[in-house]
Amino acid sequence: MSVVEKAIRKLQEQRQQSGEPSTGVEVPQIHPAHEEYSAQPRDGVTHLPGIVLERDVLRAAGLLPPEEDADLLSRQYRKIKHPLVGQAIGRGVPRSPKGYLIMIASAMSGEGKTFTSLNLALSLARDKDLRVLLVDADVAKPQLSHVLGLGESPGLLDALRGPQLDVESLIRATDVPTLSFLPAGVGSEEATELLSSARMEQIAELLGRPDGRRIVVFDSPPLLQTTESPALTHVAGQIVVVVRAESTPQPVLLDALKTLEGHPSVSLVLNQSTQSVTSGYYYYGYGYGYGSERPNRDSA
Ligand SMILES: Nc1ncnc2c1ncn2[C@@H]1O[C@H](COP(=O)(O)OP(=O)(O)O)[C@@H](O)[C@H]1O
Ligand SMILES: [Mg+2]
């Protein structure tokens, strides 16, 4: 069963349990007809239609927190994003070279990269001075693209393959005016070569360029389980390594960090922790428990 199907089933079950009638239209909708989302040229570029981020579907897919945890999580993301924004646009600290290109990485799969990418992007997009582009660069497992109904749509891989293609035209506006999305694109056996190509560097630079206010967040494949991820680390100006609390074995994390040696900006996010931690690199304690052990709101 695909992620989308699982999400839809979970949503339908929840609706049945709550006595809410099932509408039967739980697949994320693309709204090309809506004026705001039509393929009108923006900045001289004709774009593909925009999308609505269906919160229910994203929640059922486990990519957004349950509504009752949203406030807590948004406070935690505010703390996480603050230093990242600083380095990206030079707010309060010197701007880092390519700091606006933020890669969300982890040693293994299942540590929360996709969850972190989406929630961080949404948190960044609340800052009205910023423009945020979320890129599904997990070409090996493009979960975001699938959940958003864009699994078969052209995206990053297509732009990498076709130098004549304007990557800007493949970016989808969303119902969050400051947030846009670039899907992974259509699968390819030579993904690693494409991601490590000079064209990738060129595209990354183009993605960040439009007005100097755009922050690009890359959801990415695991550092230790794929060959695509190391290719991406070269284009990112900031790398956030997601570490799943009480799950990622220390030697595994150290191996992952070894692959990033020499990178000027690596920070760690401790995900799904019930405690706040501060040490070493930048460590941000965050996460929420579904059980009773919730982090202290002020310390998270
Ligand atoms: N902070 C979090 N709170 C609650 N659930 C989370 C959190 N981070 C990740 N998850 C859950 O953990 C699972 C794996 O997360 P995901 O983002 O898909 O990992 P990855 O992209 O690294 O493979 C998903 O089911 C997601 O719902
Ligand atoms: Mg993922």
CSV table of C-alpha atoms and ligand atoms in Angstrom, one decimal, residues 61-65 73 77 106 108-116 138 141 143 219-220 222 242 244 271-272 286-288 290, ligand 1:
chain,number,residue,atom,x,y,z
A,61,ALA,CA,0.5,10.5,6.6
A,62,GLY,CA,2.4,11.4,9.8
A,63,LEU,CA,4.0,14.5,8.2
A,64,LEU,CA,2.2,17.1,10.3
A,65,PRO,CA,1.6,16.8,14.1
A,73,LEU,CA,5.8,22.0,17.8
A,77,TYR,CA,10.5,25.0,15.3
A,106,SER,CA,20.1,12.0,8.6
A,108,MET,CA,19.4,6.4,8.2
A,109,SER,CA,15.8,6.5,7.0
A,110,GLY,CA,12.9,6.9,9.4
A,111,GLU,CA,14.7,9.5,11.5
A,112,GLY,CA,12.3,12.3,10.6
A,113,LYS,CA,13.9,14.1,7.6
A,114,THR,CA,10.7,14.5,5.7
A,115,PHE,CA,8.7,15.5,8.8
A,116,THR,CA,11.4,18.0,9.7
A,138,ASP,CA,14.9,12.4,-1.8
A,141,LYS,CA,12.0,7.8,-1.8
A,143,GLN,CA,7.5,10.7,-0.1
A,219,ASP,CA,14.5,16.9,2.0
A,220,SER,CA,17.1,14.3,1.2
A,222,PRO,CA,19.8,9.1,4.2
A,242,VAL,CA,18.1,14.8,12.1
A,244,ARG,CA,16.0,10.3,16.2
A,271,ASN,CA,14.0,14.5,16.9
A,272,GLN,CA,11.1,13.0,18.9
A,286,TYR,CA,12.5,19.0,20.2
A,287,GLY,CA,9.8,16.6,19.5
A,288,TYR,CA,6.6,15.7,21.1
A,290,TYR,CA,2.1,10.9,22.0
B,1,LIG,N1,8.9,15.0,15.6
B,1,LIG,C1,8.1,14.0,15.2
B,1,LIG,N2,7.0,13.8,15.9
B,1,LIG,C2,6.2,12.8,15.6
B,1,LIG,N3,6.4,11.9,14.6
B,1,LIG,C3,7.5,12.0,13.9
B,1,LIG,C4,8.4,13.1,14.2
B,1,LIG,N4,9.4,13.0,13.3
B,1,LIG,C5,9.1,11.9,12.5
B,1,LIG,N5,8.0,11.3,12.9
B,1,LIG,C6,7.4,10.1,12.3
B,1,LIG,O1,8.5,9.2,12.1
B,1,LIG,C7,8.3,8.5,10.8
B,1,LIG,C8,9.5,8.7,10.0
B,1,LIG,O2,9.7,10.1,9.7
B,1,LIG,P1,10.1,10.6,8.2
B,1,LIG,O3,10.1,12.1,8.3
B,1,LIG,O4,9.3,9.9,7.2
B,1,LIG,O5,11.6,10.0,8.2
B,1,LIG,P2,12.7,10.0,7.0
B,1,LIG,O6,12.3,11.0,6.0
B,1,LIG,O7,14.0,10.4,7.7
B,1,LIG,O8,12.7,8.6,6.5
B,1,LIG,C9,7.1,9.1,10.2
B,1,LIG,O9,6.0,8.2,10.4
B,1,LIG,C10,6.8,10.4,11.0
B,1,LIG,O10,5.4,10.6,11.1
